[in-house]
Tab-separated table of C-alpha atoms and ligand atoms in Angstrom:
chain	number	residue	atom	x	y	z
A	1	ASN	CA	-38.030	-21.824	45.190
A	2	SER	CA	-36.575	-19.769	47.977
A	3	ALA	CA	-32.992	-20.199	46.648
A	4	ALA	CA	-34.003	-18.194	43.595
A	5	LYS	CA	-35.346	-15.286	45.792
A	6	ALA	CA	-32.258	-14.986	47.954
A	7	PRO	CA	-30.639	-11.558	47.779
A	8	PRO	CA	-27.536	-11.403	45.555
A	9	THR	CA	-24.245	-11.823	47.667
A	10	PRO	CA	-21.944	-8.967	47.075
A	11	SER	CA	-18.787	-10.157	45.194
A	12	PRO	CA	-15.931	-10.309	47.614
A	13	LEU	CA	-13.680	-8.605	45.045
A	14	ARG	CA	-16.049	-5.639	44.651
A	15	PHE	CA	-16.524	-5.423	48.531
A	16	SER	CA	-12.784	-5.269	49.161
A	17	LYS	CA	-12.470	-2.753	46.430
A	18	PHE	CA	-15.021	-0.515	48.219
A	19	PHE	CA	-12.650	-0.260	51.220
A	20	GLN	CA	-9.043	-0.010	49.291
A	21	SER	CA	-7.923	3.444	48.698
A	22	ASN	CA	-5.181	2.189	46.230
A	23	MET	CA	-5.513	2.658	42.599
A	24	ARG	CA	-5.068	-0.633	40.674
A	25	ILE	CA	-3.847	-0.140	37.204
A	26	LEU	CA	-3.401	-2.554	34.291
A	27	ILE	CA	-0.921	-1.796	31.656
A	28	THR	CA	-1.149	-4.074	28.603
A	29	GLY	CA	2.168	-3.917	26.786
A	30	GLY	CA	3.798	-2.730	29.970
A	31	ALA	CA	6.986	-4.634	29.154
A	32	GLY	CA	7.491	-2.608	25.977
A	33	PHE	CA	9.403	0.609	25.303
A	34	ILE	CA	6.579	3.279	26.267
A	35	GLY	CA	4.871	0.755	28.617
A	36	SER	CA	7.828	0.289	30.856
A	37	HIS	CA	8.503	4.001	31.248
A	38	LEU	CA	4.795	4.445	32.038
A	39	VAL	CA	5.061	1.533	34.631
A	40	ASP	CA	8.176	3.419	36.109
A	41	ARG	CA	6.152	6.822	36.516
A	42	LEU	CA	2.959	5.125	37.938
A	43	MET	CA	4.993	3.104	40.564
A	44	GLU	CA	6.546	6.360	41.946
A	45	ASN	CA	2.961	7.050	43.433
A	46	GLU	CA	2.704	4.868	46.377
A	47	LYS	CA	-1.116	4.617	46.120
A	48	ASN	CA	-0.761	2.737	42.717
A	49	GLU	CA	-0.687	-0.991	42.248
A	50	VAL	CA	0.470	-1.886	38.811
A	51	ILE	CA	-0.287	-4.974	36.914
A	52	VAL	CA	1.577	-5.594	33.609
A	53	ALA	CA	0.248	-8.015	30.884
A	54	ASP	CA	2.595	-8.620	28.126
A	55	ASN	CA	3.395	-11.521	25.587
A	56	TYR	CA	6.925	-10.455	25.096
A	57	PHE	CA	6.717	-10.250	21.309
A	58	THR	CA	8.416	-6.906	21.319
A	59	GLY	CA	8.595	-6.112	24.990
A	60	SER	CA	11.153	-7.535	27.459
A	61	LYS	CA	11.162	-8.501	31.159
A	62	ASP	CA	14.394	-6.614	31.273
A	63	ASN	CA	12.567	-3.306	30.938
A	64	LEU	CA	10.809	-4.073	34.227
A	65	LYS	CA	13.599	-5.804	36.260
A	66	LYS	CA	13.658	-3.036	38.863
A	67	TRP	CA	10.014	-3.824	39.725
A	68	ILE	CA	10.007	-7.588	39.742
A	69	GLY	CA	9.222	-8.686	43.394
A	70	HIS	CA	7.879	-5.309	44.467
A	71	PRO	CA	4.704	-5.727	46.502
A	72	ARG	CA	2.788	-3.239	44.610
A	73	PHE	CA	3.733	-4.730	41.189
A	74	GLU	CA	2.639	-7.788	39.176
A	75	LEU	CA	3.792	-9.218	35.782
A	76	ILE	CA	1.622	-11.504	33.825
A	77	ARG	CA	2.599	-13.294	30.607
A	78	HIS	CA	-0.496	-12.735	28.638
A	79	ASP	CA	-1.599	-12.238	25.180
A	80	VAL	CA	-4.503	-9.526	24.745
A	81	THR	CA	-6.059	-11.705	22.014
A	82	GLU	CA	-7.162	-13.957	24.865
A	83	PRO	CA	-9.600	-12.669	27.449
A	84	LEU	CA	-8.163	-11.551	30.873
A	85	LEU	CA	-9.988	-11.161	34.295
A	86	VAL	CA	-8.397	-8.855	36.693
A	87	GLU	CA	-10.020	-6.360	39.219
A	88	VAL	CA	-8.646	-2.890	38.246
A	89	ASP	CA	-9.795	0.636	38.298
A	90	GLN	CA	-7.685	1.832	35.129
A	91	ILE	CA	-6.435	0.111	31.893
A	92	TYR	CA	-3.650	1.509	29.783
A	93	HIS	CA	-4.118	-0.536	26.646
A	94	LEU	CA	-0.746	-0.179	24.910
A	95	ALA	CA	-0.175	-3.734	23.662
A	96	CYS	CA	0.690	-4.049	19.963
A	97	PRO	CA	3.986	-4.144	17.916
A	98	ALA	CA	4.379	-0.554	16.703
A	99	SER	CA	7.617	-0.709	14.512
A	100	PRO	CA	6.750	-1.390	10.839
A	101	ILE	CA	9.175	-4.337	10.627
A	102	PHE	CA	7.560	-6.064	13.601
A	103	TYR	CA	3.834	-5.287	12.860
A	104	LYS	CA	4.232	-6.373	9.289
A	105	TYR	CA	6.016	-9.741	10.307
A	106	ASN	CA	2.725	-11.272	11.190
A	107	PRO	CA	-0.003	-8.925	9.896
A	108	VAL	CA	-2.903	-11.157	10.825
A	109	LYS	CA	-1.805	-11.254	14.331
A	110	THR	CA	-1.324	-7.514	14.283
A	111	ILE	CA	-4.886	-6.979	13.362
A	112	LYS	CA	-6.134	-9.476	15.799
A	113	THR	CA	-4.269	-7.769	18.445
A	114	ASN	CA	-5.751	-4.519	17.582
A	115	VAL	CA	-9.214	-5.659	17.159
A	116	ILE	CA	-9.620	-8.633	19.389
A	117	GLY	CA	-7.202	-7.294	21.877
A	118	THR	CA	-9.193	-4.197	22.266
A	119	LEU	CA	-12.595	-5.975	22.459
A	120	ASN	CA	-11.221	-8.047	25.285
A	121	MET	CA	-9.840	-4.995	27.210
A	122	LEU	CA	-13.181	-3.239	26.628
A	123	GLY	CA	-15.058	-6.263	27.832
A	124	LEU	CA	-12.878	-6.078	30.812
A	125	ALA	CA	-13.432	-2.383	31.519
A	126	LYS	CA	-17.216	-3.073	31.090
A	127	ARG	CA	-17.145	-5.888	33.606
A	128	VAL	CA	-15.043	-4.191	36.251
A	129	GLY	CA	-16.022	-0.639	35.674
A	130	ALA	CA	-12.501	0.473	34.782
A	131	ARG	CA	-11.500	3.556	32.826
A	132	ILE	CA	-9.632	2.469	29.674
A	133	LEU	CA	-7.050	4.431	27.613
A	134	LEU	CA	-6.158	3.295	24.179
A	135	THR	CA	-2.963	4.296	22.660
A	136	SER	CA	-3.785	4.919	19.111
A	137	THR	CA	-1.515	6.313	16.488
A	138	SER	CA	-0.754	9.085	14.253
A	139	GLU	CA	-0.964	6.298	11.447
A	140	VAL	CA	-4.666	6.600	11.515
A	141	TYR	CA	-4.055	9.702	9.507
A	142	GLY	CA	-2.321	7.555	6.885
A	143	ASP	CA	-0.449	9.534	4.119
A	144	PRO	CA	-2.151	12.813	5.262
A	145	LEU	CA	-3.382	15.393	3.010
A	146	ILE	CA	-3.545	18.243	5.603
A	147	HIS	CA	-0.566	19.475	7.603
A	148	PRO	CA	-0.140	19.435	10.459
A	149	GLN	CA	-2.705	16.856	11.477
A	150	ASN	CA	-5.348	17.832	13.876
A	151	GLU	CA	-7.819	15.355	15.498
A	152	SER	CA	-10.727	16.169	13.324
A	153	TYR	CA	-8.880	15.049	10.118
A	154	TRP	CA	-10.211	11.604	9.186
A	155	GLY	CA	-7.104	10.583	7.237
A	156	ASN	CA	-5.933	9.163	4.020
A	157	VAL	CA	-5.246	5.430	4.707
A	158	ASN	CA	-4.870	2.519	2.245
A	159	PRO	CA	-7.286	-0.196	3.492
A	160	ILE	CA	-5.424	-3.045	1.665
A	161	GLY	CA	-1.752	-2.024	1.953
A	162	VAL	CA	0.942	-3.759	3.909
A	163	ARG	CA	0.703	-1.045	6.841
A	164	SER	CA	-3.141	-1.661	7.003
A	165	CYS	CA	-2.974	-4.273	9.703
A	166	TYR	CA	-1.667	-1.584	11.971
A	167	ASP	CA	-3.315	1.735	10.850
A	168	GLU	CA	-6.782	0.226	9.910
A	169	GLY	CA	-6.451	-2.017	13.055
A	170	LYS	CA	-5.923	1.059	15.154
A	171	ARG	CA	-8.835	2.832	13.394
A	172	VAL	CA	-11.252	-0.126	14.276
A	173	ALA	CA	-9.858	-0.142	17.839
A	174	GLU	CA	-10.849	3.626	18.139
A	175	THR	CA	-14.300	2.672	16.610
A	176	LEU	CA	-14.786	0.120	19.333
A	177	MET	CA	-13.776	2.360	22.055
A	178	PHE	CA	-16.460	4.871	21.007
A	179	ASP	CA	-19.052	2.270	20.476
A	180	TYR	CA	-18.518	0.944	24.033
A	181	HIS	CA	-18.627	4.361	25.392
A	182	ARG	CA	-21.853	5.291	23.614
A	183	GLN	CA	-23.553	1.914	23.947
A	184	HIS	CA	-22.226	1.013	27.440
A	185	GLY	CA	-21.136	4.060	29.137
A	186	ILE	CA	-17.582	2.964	29.457
A	187	GLU	CA	-15.168	5.752	30.334
A	188	ILE	CA	-12.755	5.979	27.579
A	189	ARG	CA	-9.572	7.942	26.673
A	190	ILE	CA	-7.883	7.732	23.172
A	191	ALA	CA	-4.301	9.165	22.662
A	192	ARG	CA	-2.945	9.337	19.071
A	193	ILE	CA	0.660	8.858	19.691
A	194	PHE	CA	3.265	10.314	17.267
A	195	ASN	CA	6.743	8.935	16.756
A	196	THR	CA	8.384	8.500	20.115
A	197	TYR	CA	12.015	7.827	21.074
A	198	GLY	CA	14.149	7.250	24.054
A	199	PRO	CA	16.060	4.812	26.146
A	200	ARG	CA	14.832	1.153	26.064
A	201	MET	CA	13.893	1.120	22.438
A	202	ASN	CA	14.781	-2.111	20.886
A	203	ILE	CA	18.117	-1.907	19.262
A	204	ASP	CA	16.872	-3.833	16.403
A	205	ASP	CA	13.380	-2.130	16.448
A	206	GLY	CA	13.851	-0.916	12.820
A	207	ARG	CA	12.640	2.633	13.435
A	208	VAL	CA	14.550	5.378	12.168
A	209	VAL	CA	15.845	6.959	15.380
A	210	SER	CA	16.995	3.614	16.870
A	211	ASN	CA	18.609	2.583	13.580
A	212	PHE	CA	20.393	5.864	13.179
A	213	ILE	CA	21.942	5.828	16.806
A	214	ALA	CA	22.843	2.230	16.657
A	215	GLN	CA	24.488	2.767	13.239
A	216	ALA	CA	26.285	5.888	14.386
A	217	ILE	CA	27.784	4.196	17.463
A	218	ARG	CA	28.817	1.160	15.406
A	219	ASN	CA	30.220	3.478	12.846
A	220	GLU	CA	28.023	2.108	10.029
A	221	PRO	CA	26.504	4.350	7.456
A	222	LEU	CA	23.128	5.823	8.527
A	223	THR	CA	20.501	4.587	6.119
A	224	VAL	CA	18.209	7.168	4.869
A	225	GLN	CA	15.340	5.707	3.030
A	226	ALA	CA	14.498	7.627	-0.197
A	227	PRO	CA	13.750	10.295	-0.827
A	228	GLY	CA	14.732	11.476	2.560
A	229	THR	CA	12.763	14.575	2.403
A	230	GLN	CA	9.700	12.836	4.107
A	231	THR	CA	9.294	14.255	7.666
A	232	ARG	CA	8.574	12.902	11.044
A	233	SER	CA	8.028	14.642	14.533
A	234	PHE	CA	9.897	13.076	17.395
A	235	CYS	CA	8.636	12.933	20.972
A	236	TYR	CA	10.940	12.020	23.869
A	237	VAL	CA	9.593	9.125	26.024
A	238	SER	CA	9.169	11.065	29.299
A	239	ASP	CA	7.199	13.771	27.674
A	240	MET	CA	4.793	10.995	26.041
A	241	VAL	CA	4.313	9.326	29.362
A	242	ASP	CA	3.394	12.603	30.959
A	243	GLY	CA	0.812	13.179	28.193
A	244	LEU	CA	-0.871	9.731	28.561
A	245	ILE	CA	-1.098	10.223	32.459
A	246	ARG	CA	-2.634	13.620	31.960
A	247	LEU	CA	-5.075	12.234	29.534
A	248	MET	CA	-6.259	9.313	31.785
A	249	GLU	CA	-6.692	11.674	34.712
A	250	GLY	CA	-8.493	14.378	32.772
A	251	GLU	CA	-11.915	14.574	31.885
A	252	ASN	CA	-11.863	14.407	27.897
A	253	THR	CA	-12.332	11.201	25.888
A	254	GLY	CA	-10.040	12.405	23.098
A	255	PRO	CA	-9.014	11.364	20.491
A	256	ILE	CA	-5.929	13.825	21.423
A	257	ASN	CA	-2.729	13.951	19.602
A	258	ILE	CA	0.443	13.416	21.946
A	259	GLY	CA	3.520	14.171	20.047
A	260	ASN	CA	6.306	16.756	19.525
A	261	PRO	CA	5.583	19.147	16.746
A	262	GLY	CA	9.254	19.789	15.907
A	263	GLU	CA	9.303	18.477	12.461
A	264	PHE	CA	12.404	16.995	10.764
A	265	THR	CA	13.181	15.466	7.277
A	266	MET	CA	15.047	12.192	7.540
A	267	ILE	CA	18.004	13.833	6.017
A	268	GLU	CA	17.870	16.398	8.817
A	269	LEU	CA	17.699	13.696	11.342
A	270	ALA	CA	20.684	11.855	9.889
A	271	GLU	CA	22.706	15.067	10.019
A	272	ASN	CA	21.732	15.713	13.609
A	273	VAL	CA	22.727	12.152	14.615
A	274	LYS	CA	26.072	12.522	12.756
A	275	GLU	CA	26.885	15.910	14.350
A	276	LEU	CA	25.944	14.779	17.913
A	277	ILE	CA	27.163	11.333	17.937
A	278	ASN	CA	29.699	10.383	15.271
A	279	PRO	CA	30.784	13.240	12.910
A	280	GLU	CA	32.855	10.526	10.921
A	281	VAL	CA	29.911	8.510	9.966
A	282	LYS	CA	28.589	8.380	6.352
A	283	ILE	CA	24.960	8.985	5.264
A	284	ILE	CA	23.609	6.869	2.513
A	285	SER	CA	20.251	6.600	0.667
A	286	VAL	CA	18.473	3.183	0.505
A	287	GLU	CA	15.273	1.997	-0.931
A	288	ASN	CA	12.079	2.821	0.869
A	289	THR	CA	9.101	0.554	1.996
A	290	PRO	CA	5.528	0.927	0.412
A	291	ASP	CA	3.016	3.449	1.651
A	292	ASP	CA	5.585	5.485	3.635
A	293	PRO	CA	3.687	8.699	4.772
A	294	ARG	CA	5.457	11.625	3.300
A	295	GLN	CA	4.938	14.120	6.149
A	296	ARG	CA	3.783	13.912	9.772
A	297	LYS	CA	3.440	16.581	12.472
A	298	PRO	CA	0.952	16.775	15.243
A	299	ASP	CA	-1.182	19.740	15.830
A	300	ILE	CA	-1.162	19.675	19.692
A	301	THR	CA	-3.592	22.607	20.287
A	302	LYS	CA	-6.090	20.266	21.933
A	303	ALA	CA	-3.460	18.654	24.259
A	304	LYS	CA	-2.386	22.208	25.299
A	305	GLU	CA	-5.857	23.410	25.987
A	306	LEU	CA	-7.473	20.275	27.523
A	307	LEU	CA	-4.602	18.678	29.224
A	308	GLY	CA	-2.206	21.605	29.884
A	309	TRP	CA	0.397	19.418	28.172
A	310	GLU	CA	3.230	20.157	25.739
A	311	PRO	CA	6.486	18.357	25.271
A	312	LYS	CA	9.690	19.701	26.923
A	313	ILE	CA	12.402	17.752	25.504
A	314	LYS	CA	13.940	19.015	22.205
A	315	LEU	CA	15.302	16.347	19.609
A	316	ARG	CA	18.829	17.687	20.211
A	317	ASP	CA	18.646	17.134	23.929
A	318	GLY	CA	16.898	13.750	23.795
A	319	LEU	CA	19.193	12.174	21.277
A	320	PRO	CA	22.162	12.164	23.658
A	321	LEU	CA	20.141	10.556	26.385
A	322	MET	CA	19.217	7.840	24.198
A	323	GLU	CA	22.834	7.394	22.918
A	324	GLU	CA	24.053	6.882	26.502
A	325	ASP	CA	21.536	3.967	26.931
A	326	PHE	CA	22.430	2.450	23.549
A	327	ARG	CA	26.059	2.657	24.166
A	328	GLN	CA	25.610	0.705	27.395
A	329	ARG	CA	23.667	-1.965	25.871
A	330	LEU	CA	25.938	-2.191	22.672
A	331	GLY	CA	28.901	-2.192	24.991
A	332	VAL	CA	30.507	0.655	23.134
A	333	PRO	CA	31.782	3.531	25.452
A	334	ARG	CA	32.208	6.968	24.243
A	335	LYS	CA	35.868	7.572	22.936
A	336	ASN	CA	36.847	10.775	25.081
B	401	UDP	N1	13.698	5.555	7.874
B	401	UDP	C1	14.877	5.814	7.267
B	401	UDP	N2	15.964	4.972	7.600
B	401	UDP	C2	15.791	3.765	8.591
B	401	UDP	C3	14.454	3.528	9.047
B	401	UDP	C4	13.426	4.316	8.597
B	401	UDP	O1	15.153	6.796	6.633
B	401	UDP	O2	16.670	3.126	8.802
B	401	UDP	C5	12.378	6.441	7.450
B	401	UDP	C6	11.200	5.684	7.012
B	401	UDP	O3	11.312	5.681	5.595
B	401	UDP	C7	10.181	6.878	7.414
B	401	UDP	C8	10.791	7.290	8.643
B	401	UDP	O4	12.139	7.151	8.660
B	401	UDP	O5	10.006	7.809	6.418
B	401	UDP	C9	10.055	6.879	9.885
B	401	UDP	O6	10.045	5.459	9.922
B	401	UDP	P1	9.861	4.575	11.159
B	401	UDP	O7	9.876	3.134	10.718
B	401	UDP	O8	10.716	5.112	12.173
B	401	UDP	O9	8.350	5.020	11.807
B	401	UDP	P2	7.002	5.305	11.053
B	401	UDP	O10	6.777	6.762	11.227
B	401	UDP	O11	7.039	5.036	9.539
B	401	UDP	O12	5.982	4.400	11.711
């Protein structure tokens, strides 16, 4: 019949997109710690419209309060394990609890978030032709047998451990990204994020920097989990956000490590926090959790060469910036 032969009508959404010069950007997990700093940076550009989707499991509206009501900003309560349809040009897919205590709290939900959540966001990217960036993790290297870790290392991960919902979840998420890229031509970017710290971390996040700073401010002992010689490398959040945007805007799929190569043992971190924040505080040793990686330090050669990126803020400069924010939220002003 004649109706079947009628030419397809262009979708009004696609049509309007053709004329608009604004970049519409979706950030999943945009109410979280890194996500909300990313929102701040992207909103500085007047050509960007930012849509945040967050289920507020670990994120908070408070982190975005200065943008609520802004004409270029939208906030949606949404869980990425459900499909989402929005017309966007770029997707920063950050949504997933990232602190061990939170991602282990409901491990089945964590793996669903990583697998089904990433599938849903890739489906969206495919449907609307958006470029998608996944924030993967240094945890894909597991308890690494090479040091520092570069992107070609395949990792040493326990597939059935208590951390697997997160690290294996992110590994599957990376696989999905590359399969959509190869099979459907989706433009993908993968960042492997190393430990990140800064203002707006949840005070009860449970991770080491936020724990030590809150403990030092409250004059409670700093809890170094045994043996204390395990290492991590800590990146200040503004450096992290800068790296993510460069990766999104650049021409490389990644995976690319984004992190600060300055490596510290947990005992050294505790000593730095003690010296900078509260010289009176005690440092104690407490029991560790299973499968804790013994060492972690990013090789950032690729980020330097391909993105022209390297972190600028040293740990000893970043800790006081975070202390300031924690003091305000805890209501404990500095003594002198
Ligand atoms: N850690 C610690 N004290 C704390 C919390 C964590 O010594 O109060 C140690 C933990 O054993 C690990 C490191 O700090 O070796 C980093 O842990 P975190 O949970 O911050 O992040 P992860 O890198 O393990 O995801």
